[in-house]
Structure formats: C-alpha cells, structure tokens
Coordinates of C-alpha atoms in Angstrom, one line a residue:
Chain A
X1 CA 63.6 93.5 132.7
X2 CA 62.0 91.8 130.0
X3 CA 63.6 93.0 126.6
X4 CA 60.5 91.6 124.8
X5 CA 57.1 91.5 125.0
X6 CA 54.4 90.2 123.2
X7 CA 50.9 90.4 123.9
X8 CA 48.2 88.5 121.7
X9 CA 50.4 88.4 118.4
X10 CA 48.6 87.7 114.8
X11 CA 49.1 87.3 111.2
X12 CA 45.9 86.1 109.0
X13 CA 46.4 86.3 105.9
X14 CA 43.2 85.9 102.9
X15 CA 42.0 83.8 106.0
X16 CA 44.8 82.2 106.4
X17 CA 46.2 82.3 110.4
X18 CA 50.1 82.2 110.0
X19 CA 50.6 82.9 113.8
X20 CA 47.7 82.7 116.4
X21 CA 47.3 85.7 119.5
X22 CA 51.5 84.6 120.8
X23 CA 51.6 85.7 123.9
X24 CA 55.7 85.5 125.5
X25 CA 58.0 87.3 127.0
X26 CA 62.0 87.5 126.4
X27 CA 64.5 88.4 129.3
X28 CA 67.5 90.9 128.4
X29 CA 70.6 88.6 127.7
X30 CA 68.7 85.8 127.3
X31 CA 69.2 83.6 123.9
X32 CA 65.4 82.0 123.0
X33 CA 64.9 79.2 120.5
X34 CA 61.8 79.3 118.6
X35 CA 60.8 75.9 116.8
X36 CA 58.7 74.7 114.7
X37 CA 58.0 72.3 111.4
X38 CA 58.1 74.8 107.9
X39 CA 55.3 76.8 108.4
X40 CA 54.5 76.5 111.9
X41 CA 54.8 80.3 111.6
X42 CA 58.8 81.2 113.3
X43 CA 59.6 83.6 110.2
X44 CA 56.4 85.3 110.1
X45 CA 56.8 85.8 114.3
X46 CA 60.3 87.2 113.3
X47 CA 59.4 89.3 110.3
X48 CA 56.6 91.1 112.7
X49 CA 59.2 91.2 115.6
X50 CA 61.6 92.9 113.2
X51 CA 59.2 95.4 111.7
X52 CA 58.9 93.6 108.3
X53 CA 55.3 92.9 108.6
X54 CA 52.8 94.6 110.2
X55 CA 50.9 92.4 112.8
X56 CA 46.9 91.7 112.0
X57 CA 46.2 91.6 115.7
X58 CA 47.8 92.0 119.0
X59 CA 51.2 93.7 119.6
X60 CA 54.9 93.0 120.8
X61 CA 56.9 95.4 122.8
X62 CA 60.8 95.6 122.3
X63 CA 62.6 97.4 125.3
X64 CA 59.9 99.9 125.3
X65 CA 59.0 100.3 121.7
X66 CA 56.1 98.9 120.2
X67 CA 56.2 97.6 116.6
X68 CA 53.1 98.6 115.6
X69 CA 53.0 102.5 117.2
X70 CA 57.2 102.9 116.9
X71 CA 58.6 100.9 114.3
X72 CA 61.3 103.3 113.3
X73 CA 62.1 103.3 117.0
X74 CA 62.3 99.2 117.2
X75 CA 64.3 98.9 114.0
X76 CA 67.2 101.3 116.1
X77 CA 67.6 98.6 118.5
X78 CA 67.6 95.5 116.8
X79 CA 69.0 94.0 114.0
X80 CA 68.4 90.7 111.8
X81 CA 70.3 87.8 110.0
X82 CA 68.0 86.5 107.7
X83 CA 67.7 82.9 106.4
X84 CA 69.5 83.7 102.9
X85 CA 72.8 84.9 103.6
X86 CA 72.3 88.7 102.8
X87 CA 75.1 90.1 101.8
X88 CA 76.0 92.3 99.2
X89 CA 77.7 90.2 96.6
X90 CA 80.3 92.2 94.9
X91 CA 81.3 94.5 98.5
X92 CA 84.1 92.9 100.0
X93 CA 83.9 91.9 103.6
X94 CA 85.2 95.2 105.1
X95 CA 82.6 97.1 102.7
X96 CA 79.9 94.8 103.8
X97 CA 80.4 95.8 107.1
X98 CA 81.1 99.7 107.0
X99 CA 77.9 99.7 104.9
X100 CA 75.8 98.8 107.6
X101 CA 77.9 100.3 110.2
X102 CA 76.9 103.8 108.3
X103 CA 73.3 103.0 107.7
X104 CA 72.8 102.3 111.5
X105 CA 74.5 105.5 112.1
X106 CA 78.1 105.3 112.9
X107 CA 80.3 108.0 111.2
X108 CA 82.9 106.7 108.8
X109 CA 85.7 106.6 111.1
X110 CA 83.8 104.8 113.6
X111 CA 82.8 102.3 110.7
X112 CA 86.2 101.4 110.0
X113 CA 86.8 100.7 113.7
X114 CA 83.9 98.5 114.2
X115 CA 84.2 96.8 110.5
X116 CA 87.5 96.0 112.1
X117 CA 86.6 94.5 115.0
X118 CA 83.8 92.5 113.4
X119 CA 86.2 91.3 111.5
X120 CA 88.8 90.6 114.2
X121 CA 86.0 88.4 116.3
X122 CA 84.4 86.8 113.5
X123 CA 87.5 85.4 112.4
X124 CA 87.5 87.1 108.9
X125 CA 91.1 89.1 108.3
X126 CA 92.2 86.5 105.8
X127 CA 89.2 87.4 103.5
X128 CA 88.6 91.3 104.9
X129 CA 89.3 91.9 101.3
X130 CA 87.9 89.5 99.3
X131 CA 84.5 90.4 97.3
X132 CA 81.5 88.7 99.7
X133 CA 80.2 86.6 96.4
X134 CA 84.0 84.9 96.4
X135 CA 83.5 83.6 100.1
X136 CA 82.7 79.9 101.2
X137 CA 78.8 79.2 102.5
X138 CA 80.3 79.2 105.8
X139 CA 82.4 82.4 105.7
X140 CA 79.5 84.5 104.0
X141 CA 77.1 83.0 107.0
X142 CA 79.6 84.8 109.8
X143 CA 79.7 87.7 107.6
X144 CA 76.1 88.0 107.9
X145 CA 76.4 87.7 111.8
X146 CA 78.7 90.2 112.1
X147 CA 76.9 92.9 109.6
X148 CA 73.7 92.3 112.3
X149 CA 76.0 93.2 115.2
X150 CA 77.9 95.7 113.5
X151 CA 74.9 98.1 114.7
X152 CA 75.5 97.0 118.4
X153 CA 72.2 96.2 118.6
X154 CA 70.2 95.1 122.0
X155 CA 68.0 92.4 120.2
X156 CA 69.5 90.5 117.3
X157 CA 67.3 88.4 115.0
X158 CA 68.9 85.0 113.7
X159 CA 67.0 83.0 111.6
X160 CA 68.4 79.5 110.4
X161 CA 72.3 80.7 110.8
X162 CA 73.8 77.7 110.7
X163 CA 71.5 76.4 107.3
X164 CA 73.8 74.7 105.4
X165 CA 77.1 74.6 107.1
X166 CA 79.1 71.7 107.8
X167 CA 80.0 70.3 111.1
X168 CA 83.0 72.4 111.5
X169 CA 81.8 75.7 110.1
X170 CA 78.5 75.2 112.4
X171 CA 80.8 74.3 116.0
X172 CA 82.6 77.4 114.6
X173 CA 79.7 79.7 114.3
X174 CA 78.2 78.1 117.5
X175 CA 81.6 79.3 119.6
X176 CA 80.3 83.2 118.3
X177 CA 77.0 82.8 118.8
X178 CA 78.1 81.8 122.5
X179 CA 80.7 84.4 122.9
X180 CA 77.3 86.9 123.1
X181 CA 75.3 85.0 125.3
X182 CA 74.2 87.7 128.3
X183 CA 74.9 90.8 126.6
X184 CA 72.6 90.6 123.9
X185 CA 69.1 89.3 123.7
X186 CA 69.0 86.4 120.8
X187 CA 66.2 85.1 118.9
X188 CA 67.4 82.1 117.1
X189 CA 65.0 79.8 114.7
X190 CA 66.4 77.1 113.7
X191 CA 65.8 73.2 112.5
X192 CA 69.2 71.6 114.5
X193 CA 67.9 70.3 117.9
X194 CA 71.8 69.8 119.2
X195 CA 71.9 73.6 117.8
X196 CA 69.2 74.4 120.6
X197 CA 70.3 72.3 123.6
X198 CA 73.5 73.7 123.3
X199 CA 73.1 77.6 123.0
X200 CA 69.6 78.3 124.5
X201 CA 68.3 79.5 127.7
X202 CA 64.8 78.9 127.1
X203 CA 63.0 76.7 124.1
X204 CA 59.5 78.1 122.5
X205 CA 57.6 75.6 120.2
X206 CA 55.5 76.6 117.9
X207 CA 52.4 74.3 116.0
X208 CA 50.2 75.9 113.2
X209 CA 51.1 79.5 114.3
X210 CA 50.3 78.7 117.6
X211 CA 53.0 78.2 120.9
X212 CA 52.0 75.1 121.7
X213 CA 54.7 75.1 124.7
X214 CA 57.7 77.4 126.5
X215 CA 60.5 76.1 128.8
X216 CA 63.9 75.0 129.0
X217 CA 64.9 71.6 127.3
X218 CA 65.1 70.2 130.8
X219 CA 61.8 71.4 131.4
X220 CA 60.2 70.4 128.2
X221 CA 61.7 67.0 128.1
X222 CA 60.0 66.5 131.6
X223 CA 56.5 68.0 130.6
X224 CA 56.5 65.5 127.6
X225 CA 58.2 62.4 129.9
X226 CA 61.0 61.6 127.3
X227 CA 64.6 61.5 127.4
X228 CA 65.3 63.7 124.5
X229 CA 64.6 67.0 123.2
X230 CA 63.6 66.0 119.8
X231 CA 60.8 63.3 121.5
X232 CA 59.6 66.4 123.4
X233 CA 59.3 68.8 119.8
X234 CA 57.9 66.0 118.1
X235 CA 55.1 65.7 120.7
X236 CA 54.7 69.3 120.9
X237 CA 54.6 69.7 117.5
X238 CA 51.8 67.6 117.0
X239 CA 53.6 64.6 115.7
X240 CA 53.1 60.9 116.4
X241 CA 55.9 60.2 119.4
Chain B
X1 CA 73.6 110.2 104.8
X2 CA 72.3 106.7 104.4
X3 CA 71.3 107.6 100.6
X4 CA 74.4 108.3 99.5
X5 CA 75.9 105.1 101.4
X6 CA 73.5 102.9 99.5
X7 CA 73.8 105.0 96.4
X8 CA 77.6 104.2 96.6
X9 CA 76.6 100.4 97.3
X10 CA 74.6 100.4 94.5
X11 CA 77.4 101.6 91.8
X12 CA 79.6 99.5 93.1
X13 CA 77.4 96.6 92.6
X14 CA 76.6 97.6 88.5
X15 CA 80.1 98.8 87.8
X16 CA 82.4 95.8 89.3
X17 CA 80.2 93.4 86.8
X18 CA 82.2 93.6 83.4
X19 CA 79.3 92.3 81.4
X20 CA 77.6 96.2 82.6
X21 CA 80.0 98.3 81.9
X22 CA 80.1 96.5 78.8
X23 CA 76.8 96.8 78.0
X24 CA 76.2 100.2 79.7
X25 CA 79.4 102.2 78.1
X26 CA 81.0 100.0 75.2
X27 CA 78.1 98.7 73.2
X28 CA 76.4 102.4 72.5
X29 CA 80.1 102.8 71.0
X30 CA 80.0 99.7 69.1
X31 CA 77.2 100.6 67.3
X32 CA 78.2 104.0 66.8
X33 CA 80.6 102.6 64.9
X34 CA 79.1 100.1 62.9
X35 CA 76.3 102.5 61.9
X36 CA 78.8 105.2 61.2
X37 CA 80.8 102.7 58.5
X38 CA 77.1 101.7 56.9
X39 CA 76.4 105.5 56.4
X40 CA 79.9 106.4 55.0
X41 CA 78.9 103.4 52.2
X42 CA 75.4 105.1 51.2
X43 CA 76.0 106.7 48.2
X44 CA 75.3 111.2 48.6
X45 CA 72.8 110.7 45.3
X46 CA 70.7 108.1 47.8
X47 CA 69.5 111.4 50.3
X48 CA 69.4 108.7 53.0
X49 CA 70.1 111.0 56.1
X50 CA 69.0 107.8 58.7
X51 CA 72.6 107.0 59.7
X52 CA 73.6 110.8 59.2
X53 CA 75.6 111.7 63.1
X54 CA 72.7 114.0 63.5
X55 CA 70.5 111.4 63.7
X56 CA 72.7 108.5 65.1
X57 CA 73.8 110.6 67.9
X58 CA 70.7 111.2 70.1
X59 CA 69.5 108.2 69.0
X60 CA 72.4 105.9 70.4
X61 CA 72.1 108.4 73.9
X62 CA 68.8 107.6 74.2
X63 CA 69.2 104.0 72.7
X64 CA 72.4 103.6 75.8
X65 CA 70.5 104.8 78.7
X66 CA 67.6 102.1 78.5
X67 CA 70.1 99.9 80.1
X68 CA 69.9 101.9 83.3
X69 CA 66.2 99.8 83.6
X70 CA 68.3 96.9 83.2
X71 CA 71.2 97.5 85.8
X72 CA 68.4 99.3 88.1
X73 CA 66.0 96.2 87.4
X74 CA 68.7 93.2 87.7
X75 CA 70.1 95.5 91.1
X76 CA 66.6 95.5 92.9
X77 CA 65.5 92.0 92.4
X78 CA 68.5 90.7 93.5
X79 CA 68.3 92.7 96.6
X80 CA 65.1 91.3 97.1
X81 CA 65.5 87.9 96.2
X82 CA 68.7 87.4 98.2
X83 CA 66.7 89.2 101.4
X84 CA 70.0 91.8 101.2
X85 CA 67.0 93.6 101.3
X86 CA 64.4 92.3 104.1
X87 CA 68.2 92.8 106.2
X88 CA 68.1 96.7 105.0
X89 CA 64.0 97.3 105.9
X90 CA 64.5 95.7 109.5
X91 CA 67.1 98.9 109.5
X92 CA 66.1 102.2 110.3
X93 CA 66.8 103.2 106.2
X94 CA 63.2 104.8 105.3
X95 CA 61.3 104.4 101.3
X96 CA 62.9 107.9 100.2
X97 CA 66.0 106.8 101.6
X98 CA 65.7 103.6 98.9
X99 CA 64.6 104.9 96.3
X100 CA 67.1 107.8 96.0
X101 CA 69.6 105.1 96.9
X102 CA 68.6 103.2 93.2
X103 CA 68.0 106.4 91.4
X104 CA 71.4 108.2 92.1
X105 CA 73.7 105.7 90.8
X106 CA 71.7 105.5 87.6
X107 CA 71.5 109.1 86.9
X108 CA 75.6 109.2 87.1
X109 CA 75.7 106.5 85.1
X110 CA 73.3 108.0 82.3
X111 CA 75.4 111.2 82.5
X112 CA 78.7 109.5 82.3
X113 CA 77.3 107.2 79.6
X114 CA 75.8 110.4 77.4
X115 CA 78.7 112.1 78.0
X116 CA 81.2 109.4 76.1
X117 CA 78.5 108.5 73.3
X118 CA 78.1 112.5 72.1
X119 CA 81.7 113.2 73.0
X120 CA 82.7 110.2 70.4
X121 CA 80.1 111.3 68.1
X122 CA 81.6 114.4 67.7
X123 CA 84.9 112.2 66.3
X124 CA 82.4 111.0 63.6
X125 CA 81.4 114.7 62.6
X126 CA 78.8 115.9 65.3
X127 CA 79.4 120.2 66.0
X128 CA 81.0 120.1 69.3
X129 CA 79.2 123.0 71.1
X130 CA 77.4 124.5 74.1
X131 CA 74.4 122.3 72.8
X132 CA 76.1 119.0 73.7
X133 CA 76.3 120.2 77.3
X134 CA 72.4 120.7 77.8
X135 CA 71.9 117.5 75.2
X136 CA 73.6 115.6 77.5
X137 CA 72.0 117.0 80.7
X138 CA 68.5 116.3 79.3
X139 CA 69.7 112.6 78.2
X140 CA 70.2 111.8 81.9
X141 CA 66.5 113.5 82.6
X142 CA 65.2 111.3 80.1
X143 CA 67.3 108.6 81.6
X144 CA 65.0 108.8 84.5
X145 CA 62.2 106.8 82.3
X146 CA 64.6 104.1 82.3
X147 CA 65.4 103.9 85.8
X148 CA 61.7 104.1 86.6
X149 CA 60.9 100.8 84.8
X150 CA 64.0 99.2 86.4
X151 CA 62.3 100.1 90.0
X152 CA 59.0 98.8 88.9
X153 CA 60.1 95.9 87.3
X154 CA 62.9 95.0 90.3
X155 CA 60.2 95.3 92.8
X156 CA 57.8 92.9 91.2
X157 CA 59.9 90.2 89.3
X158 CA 63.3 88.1 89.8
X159 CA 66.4 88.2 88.1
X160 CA 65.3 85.7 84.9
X161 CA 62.3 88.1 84.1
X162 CA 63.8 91.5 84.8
X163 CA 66.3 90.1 82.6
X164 CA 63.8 89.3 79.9
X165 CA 61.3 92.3 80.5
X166 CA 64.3 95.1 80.7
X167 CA 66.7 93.6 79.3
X168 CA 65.4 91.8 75.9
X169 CA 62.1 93.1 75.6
X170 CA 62.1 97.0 76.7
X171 CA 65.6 97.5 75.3
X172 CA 64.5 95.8 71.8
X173 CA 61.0 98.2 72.1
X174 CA 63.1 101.2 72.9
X175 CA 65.5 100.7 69.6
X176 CA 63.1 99.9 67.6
X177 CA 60.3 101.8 68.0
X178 CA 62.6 105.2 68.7
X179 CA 62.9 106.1 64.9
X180 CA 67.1 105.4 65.2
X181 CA 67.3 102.0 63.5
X182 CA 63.6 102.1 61.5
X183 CA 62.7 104.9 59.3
X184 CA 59.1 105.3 61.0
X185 CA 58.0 108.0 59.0
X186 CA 58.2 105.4 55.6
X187 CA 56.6 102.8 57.6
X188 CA 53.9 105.0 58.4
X189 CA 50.9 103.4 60.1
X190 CA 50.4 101.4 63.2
X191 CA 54.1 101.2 63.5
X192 CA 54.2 105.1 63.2
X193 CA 51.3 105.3 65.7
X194 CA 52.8 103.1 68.2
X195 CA 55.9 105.1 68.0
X196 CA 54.6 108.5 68.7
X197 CA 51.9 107.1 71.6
X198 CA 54.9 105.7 73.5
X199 CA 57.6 107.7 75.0
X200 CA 61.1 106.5 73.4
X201 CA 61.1 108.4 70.1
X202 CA 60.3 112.0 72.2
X203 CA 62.9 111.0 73.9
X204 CA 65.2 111.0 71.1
X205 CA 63.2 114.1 69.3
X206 CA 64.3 115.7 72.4
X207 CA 67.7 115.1 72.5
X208 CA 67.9 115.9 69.1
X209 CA 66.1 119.3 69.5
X210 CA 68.5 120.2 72.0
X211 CA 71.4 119.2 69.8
X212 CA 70.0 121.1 67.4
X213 CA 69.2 124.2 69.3
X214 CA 65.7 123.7 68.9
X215 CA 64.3 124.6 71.8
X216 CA 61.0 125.4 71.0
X217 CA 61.0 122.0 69.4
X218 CA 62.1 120.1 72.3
X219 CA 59.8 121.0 75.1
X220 CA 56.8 119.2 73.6
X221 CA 58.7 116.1 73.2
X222 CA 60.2 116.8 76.5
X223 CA 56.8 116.9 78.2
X224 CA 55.4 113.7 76.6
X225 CA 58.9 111.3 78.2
X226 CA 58.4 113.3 81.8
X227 CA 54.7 112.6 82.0
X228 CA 55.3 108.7 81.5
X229 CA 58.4 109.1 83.6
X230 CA 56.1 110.8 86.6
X231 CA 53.8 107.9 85.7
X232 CA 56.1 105.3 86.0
X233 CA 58.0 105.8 89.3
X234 CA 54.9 106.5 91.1
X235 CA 54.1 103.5 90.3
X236 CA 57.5 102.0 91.1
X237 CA 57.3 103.7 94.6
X238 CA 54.1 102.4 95.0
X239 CA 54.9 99.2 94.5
X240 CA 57.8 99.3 96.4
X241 CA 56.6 101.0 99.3
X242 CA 53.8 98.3 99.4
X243 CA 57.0 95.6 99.6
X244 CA 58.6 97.7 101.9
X245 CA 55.8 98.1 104.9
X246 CA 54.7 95.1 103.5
X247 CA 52.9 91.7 103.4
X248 CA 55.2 90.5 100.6
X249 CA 58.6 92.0 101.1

C-alpha cells in the first residue's frame, strides 16, 4: 500500500511556480530521497506534504488523508524535523521530548516512558538533563529526530538532518536513521549524495519545481550512463555533465 | 491539554533567562525605590505629589507589565525564526491552542509581577487593603495590552526588532507617555493629547481608580485600554493565523 500519494502537486506563488503538478507515489516503509539544487522546490514539496502550506493546485494523499480536505487528520500521522534544529532552547532534553510527547497526545506517564526511550535509542542519557541550547550541533540534531518520532508517527519528514555535522556525528545519525528503515515511511532532503546512496530505497530529483526523474541510484545512474550518482543529479538537474 | 503543555513551555522559556526575570520582577522594584528616595527629598512646602506612592504605585504596575510584550514578543519570534515553530504547526496543536499557549504564561507573570510591585509599595506607605486585591487583578487585565503587541509584533518581526520595537521603543512610550515619570497635565499640549489618545495612561488612571476605590472613575479608563487591547490581538491572531495556515510561516 502506498503511504503517499500525490497527484498533480502545485505551489505558484505572485507567478512564481515553486513546484510544478508532482505527481509520485511513496510505499509504506520505504525511505525516499528528494534532491534538488536550493530552490529546485524540496522544502516547499515538504511544507505542503506536512500541512504547512496549502497547495495552489493538485493534491497529495497521506495513508488515506488528504492535505488539502483533512489536514488535522495528516498532521496525526506524520511528523517533521525541520532544517533548523527546532528545539526549545532552554527545555532540557527530557522536557523537549515529553513536550511533544503531550502535544501529540500521550498522557504524562506515557511521556515519560517514551522521552525515555528516545533517549535510550538516540544515545542521549549523558545529556537527558542538560538544557537543549547547552548541547553540541550534533547532539541537538538527534534530539530533533527523536522529538519527530516521539509521536510514533507513520510518515516522518527529515529535511537536511545531517546539515552541518561532522563526519562522525553524521555516520552516527546515519546508524539511526537506518535503525527505522521498514517501519516508518522517510522523506529525507538532503545535499550529501553518499547520504542518499547509503540510506535510500528510491531517489526523486527535482529541477525548477519540477521531478525531472524517479528511481533507485542504480537505476538513475543507468538512465543517465554514468558511473556515479552525482554525474546522474547533475545531469538531471539540468547541469552541464 | 496541549495549551497548558505549551503554556508551561512557554514560562519556562521567559523565567530560566536571568536577564527576564530581571527585567520583569527586579527593575519595577528598582525604580520604586529610587523614585521613592527622590520624593522623600522634595520639600512638603513644594506640593509636588508626582513621586507621592499614590501615584508611583500604579504607575510602576502598569510601567512593569509592558515587558510581558517584550518576553511575549522576544518568545514568538524566536519560535518562528528557529522553525520550533513550523515543527509545532506540522502537529495537530490548533491557532487557539497557540495563542492561549503565549497568553497564559504572560497573564501569571503580570499577576505575580503586580502582586510584588503593590505589595512592596505598601512598605513605602501605600494602604494595604481590599483595594490592592482588585488593583492588582485589573493590572493583569490591562496586562493583556502588553501581551497583545508582543503576539503582533513576534509574529511579524525577528528577535533584533522585537527587541527594538517592544523592548526600547514601546516600553520607553509606555513610561513616558503614562503620566508616572512626566507631569502631563503641566506639559499640556500635544504631549497631553498624545497621552490621553493612546491607551497607557488609562491604564494607569485605572489602576489608580481601583486603588483608590474609585470605581466610577475607573470604568471609563478601563474601557479606553480594553478597546485597544480587543483591537490589538485581533490583529495579532490575524496575523498569526495567516502565518499559521500560511504562505509565510
């Protein structure tokens, strides 16, 4: 069963086409890359996926719901790590979490339990305590993974999660991202290629708010006849090879 | 349920910044202070009544809770501009939900904050009675004015102009043009005028009515600060409900 589909997906805005009638469809489980140069129009895709905008045109259809007739009934099931690490800055990590635990519904005993195990599998007892603003870039980006799964949700939102982490931090944070491959259904966006070929299922491109092409690396590297994946997004993108 | 989550979020986040409770409970104290030492020096014979407790006190309640647009202000644009925010609207949290969320906190904070300034003007010689009770209840309803420019201003600006806007500029206008640090009424003119078009000296007329037991005397005053408070936060929810289902959240 597909978990999403989308169906002739548009933003204009003051005549300005940010994405351009996306049509695509997501399996349950699976973990989707969406590329694209800045602007090529992944946040915008994500923000109308997520309910933050509203789409201009077309529609997209999340395990049933539709954004534009069920929003409140979308937001239940997904949830989002934005680009900017999100957190709230003077909550400590174990606030963080029960915060969003209780806004997604769980009663407070059942916040503590999943703060706790967020905690547990996102590596974060040593700081469970510490005020979120005090955390290194790289702990504050798995807290921010961990407050979007805190809700259990079926579709979870990632955009640019690994943005300025180091090598380690993003291996690290790569390992978790893994760990959920199959049970929940990932959107990622991000700029790091290696990042793709080595969590995705399947590899959407996107070009001036248009998906210019939809596959797995193997496939895409083959449709563009070179070696690499980031020949194949350069081509696709509408670079020079 | 959710409101009062994110209305405990939200006081957590003004109250664990020293500089705020600084500014929001210890500088109201300050200058009652400093303003109670300057009357104690003006000679009886002078019939200057400005710095009389009287005065100072509603003034300085009023005067404390315009920092509630600053804390309210500095709170929402940081929310927006670090997209703690855009994480919250993907949730299912709804606009009423949000705004009650900012509002709450605030409102405790006025009381609490009106509370301590009375309570310690009473040490400097203001009647400790029944009156102080409803003077500081209607301080936190005034409060609400406060907390509305915070919500409009947090939804439209970042941090560095919310900072400038609520914090320099509208808490400056407040003072100044409230009647507590100016005598308006020897100024007269324009200055006067401004003063009684714009809401922060009913405020303090209002405050002082009650401490007075004026009623009579308060309710026009009273009416003037709610009408530009109603004015306000529909604005504010406007705004922010345009950012929230919106194109520019």
């Amino acid at each position: 069963m597909n978990a999403i589909t989308i169906t002739n997906l548009s933003k204009k805005y003051d005549g300005l086409t940010a994405v351009d009638n996306l049509n695509l469809t997501i399996g349950q489980g699976e973990l989707f890359s969406l590329l694209g140069v800045n602007g090529a129009g992944k946040t915008t895709t994500i923000k109308m996926l997520s309910c933050l905008i509203k789409p201009t045109g077309g529609n997209a259809v999340l395990l049933g719901d539709s954004v534009k007739e069920h929003p409140q009934a979308v937001k239940g099931k997904i949830n989002i790590s934005p680009q900017e690490t999100a957190v709230a800055a003077n909550l400590s990590v174990t606030e963080n979490l029960e915060l969003i635990a209780g806004i997604y519904g769980q009663d407070s005993k059942r916040a503590t339990k999943s703060a706790d195990e967020m905690v547990s599998q996102f590596g974060l007892d040593r700081v469970q305590k510490k005020k979120a603003k005090q955390l290194s870039g790289g702990m504050q980006r798995r807290l921010s993974i961990a407050m979007a799964l805190i809700s259990n949700p079926q579709i979870l939102f990632l955009d640019e999660p690994t943005l300025g982490l180091d090598v380690l931090a993003r291996r690290e944070l790569w390992a978790s991202i893994e760990a959920l491959k199959g049970k929940v259904t990932i959107i990622l966006t991000t700029h790091y290629l290696e990042e793709v070929e080595a969590l995705s299922d399947r590899v959407g491109i996107m070009a001036n708010g248009k998906l210019t092409a939809v596959g797995t690396v193997a496939e895409l590297t083959k449709q563009t006849g070179t070696s690499k994946l980031e020949d194949a997004f350069v081509i696709l993108s509408g670079g020079a090879a | 349920m959710r409101i009062f989550l994110f209305a405990k979020r939200n006081a957590k986040e003004v109250l664990r910044d020293p500089i705020n409770l600084f500014f929001g409970l210890g500088f109201p104290l300050i200058l009652l202070v400093l303003l109670s030492i300057i009357n104690a020096s003006i000679p009886p014979e002078a019939h200057n009544t400005m710095f009389s407790i009287e005065n100072l006190a509603p003034g300085l309640a009023m005067f404390g809770t315009a920092f509630m647009a600053l804390f309210a202000g500095l709170l929402l644009s940081k929310d927006r501009t670090s997209s703690f925010l855009m994480r919250l609207f993907a949730s299912p949290m709804t606009s009423l939900d949000f705004i009650l969320g900012y509002t709450l906190p605030m409102l405790v904070m006025a009381f609490a904050q009106a509370t301590i300034t009375l309570l310690a003007s009473c040490i400097v010689g203001l009647e400790l009675n029944a009156n102080l009770l409803l003077a500081i209840v209607v301080t936190t309803l005034t409060s609400l004015l406060f907390v509305g420019f915070g919500l409009l201003f947090g939804s439209l600006l970042n941090e560095k102009a919310v900072s400038g806007i609520c914090g320099a500029l509208l808490t400056n206008v407040a003072a100044w043009l409230s009647g507590v640090f100016i005598p308006i009424d020897l100024i007269g003119g324009a200055f006067k005028k401004a003063a009684e078009i714009l809401p922060f000296y009913h405020s303090v007329q209002t405050i002082r009515a009650v401490l007075g037991g004026n009623f009579d005397e308060m309710l026009p005053h009273l009416i003037i600060v709610l009408g530009y408070t109603v004015v306000i936060f529909i604005l504010a929810i406007i705004v922010f409900h345009h950012k929230m289902s919106g194109d520019n959240a």
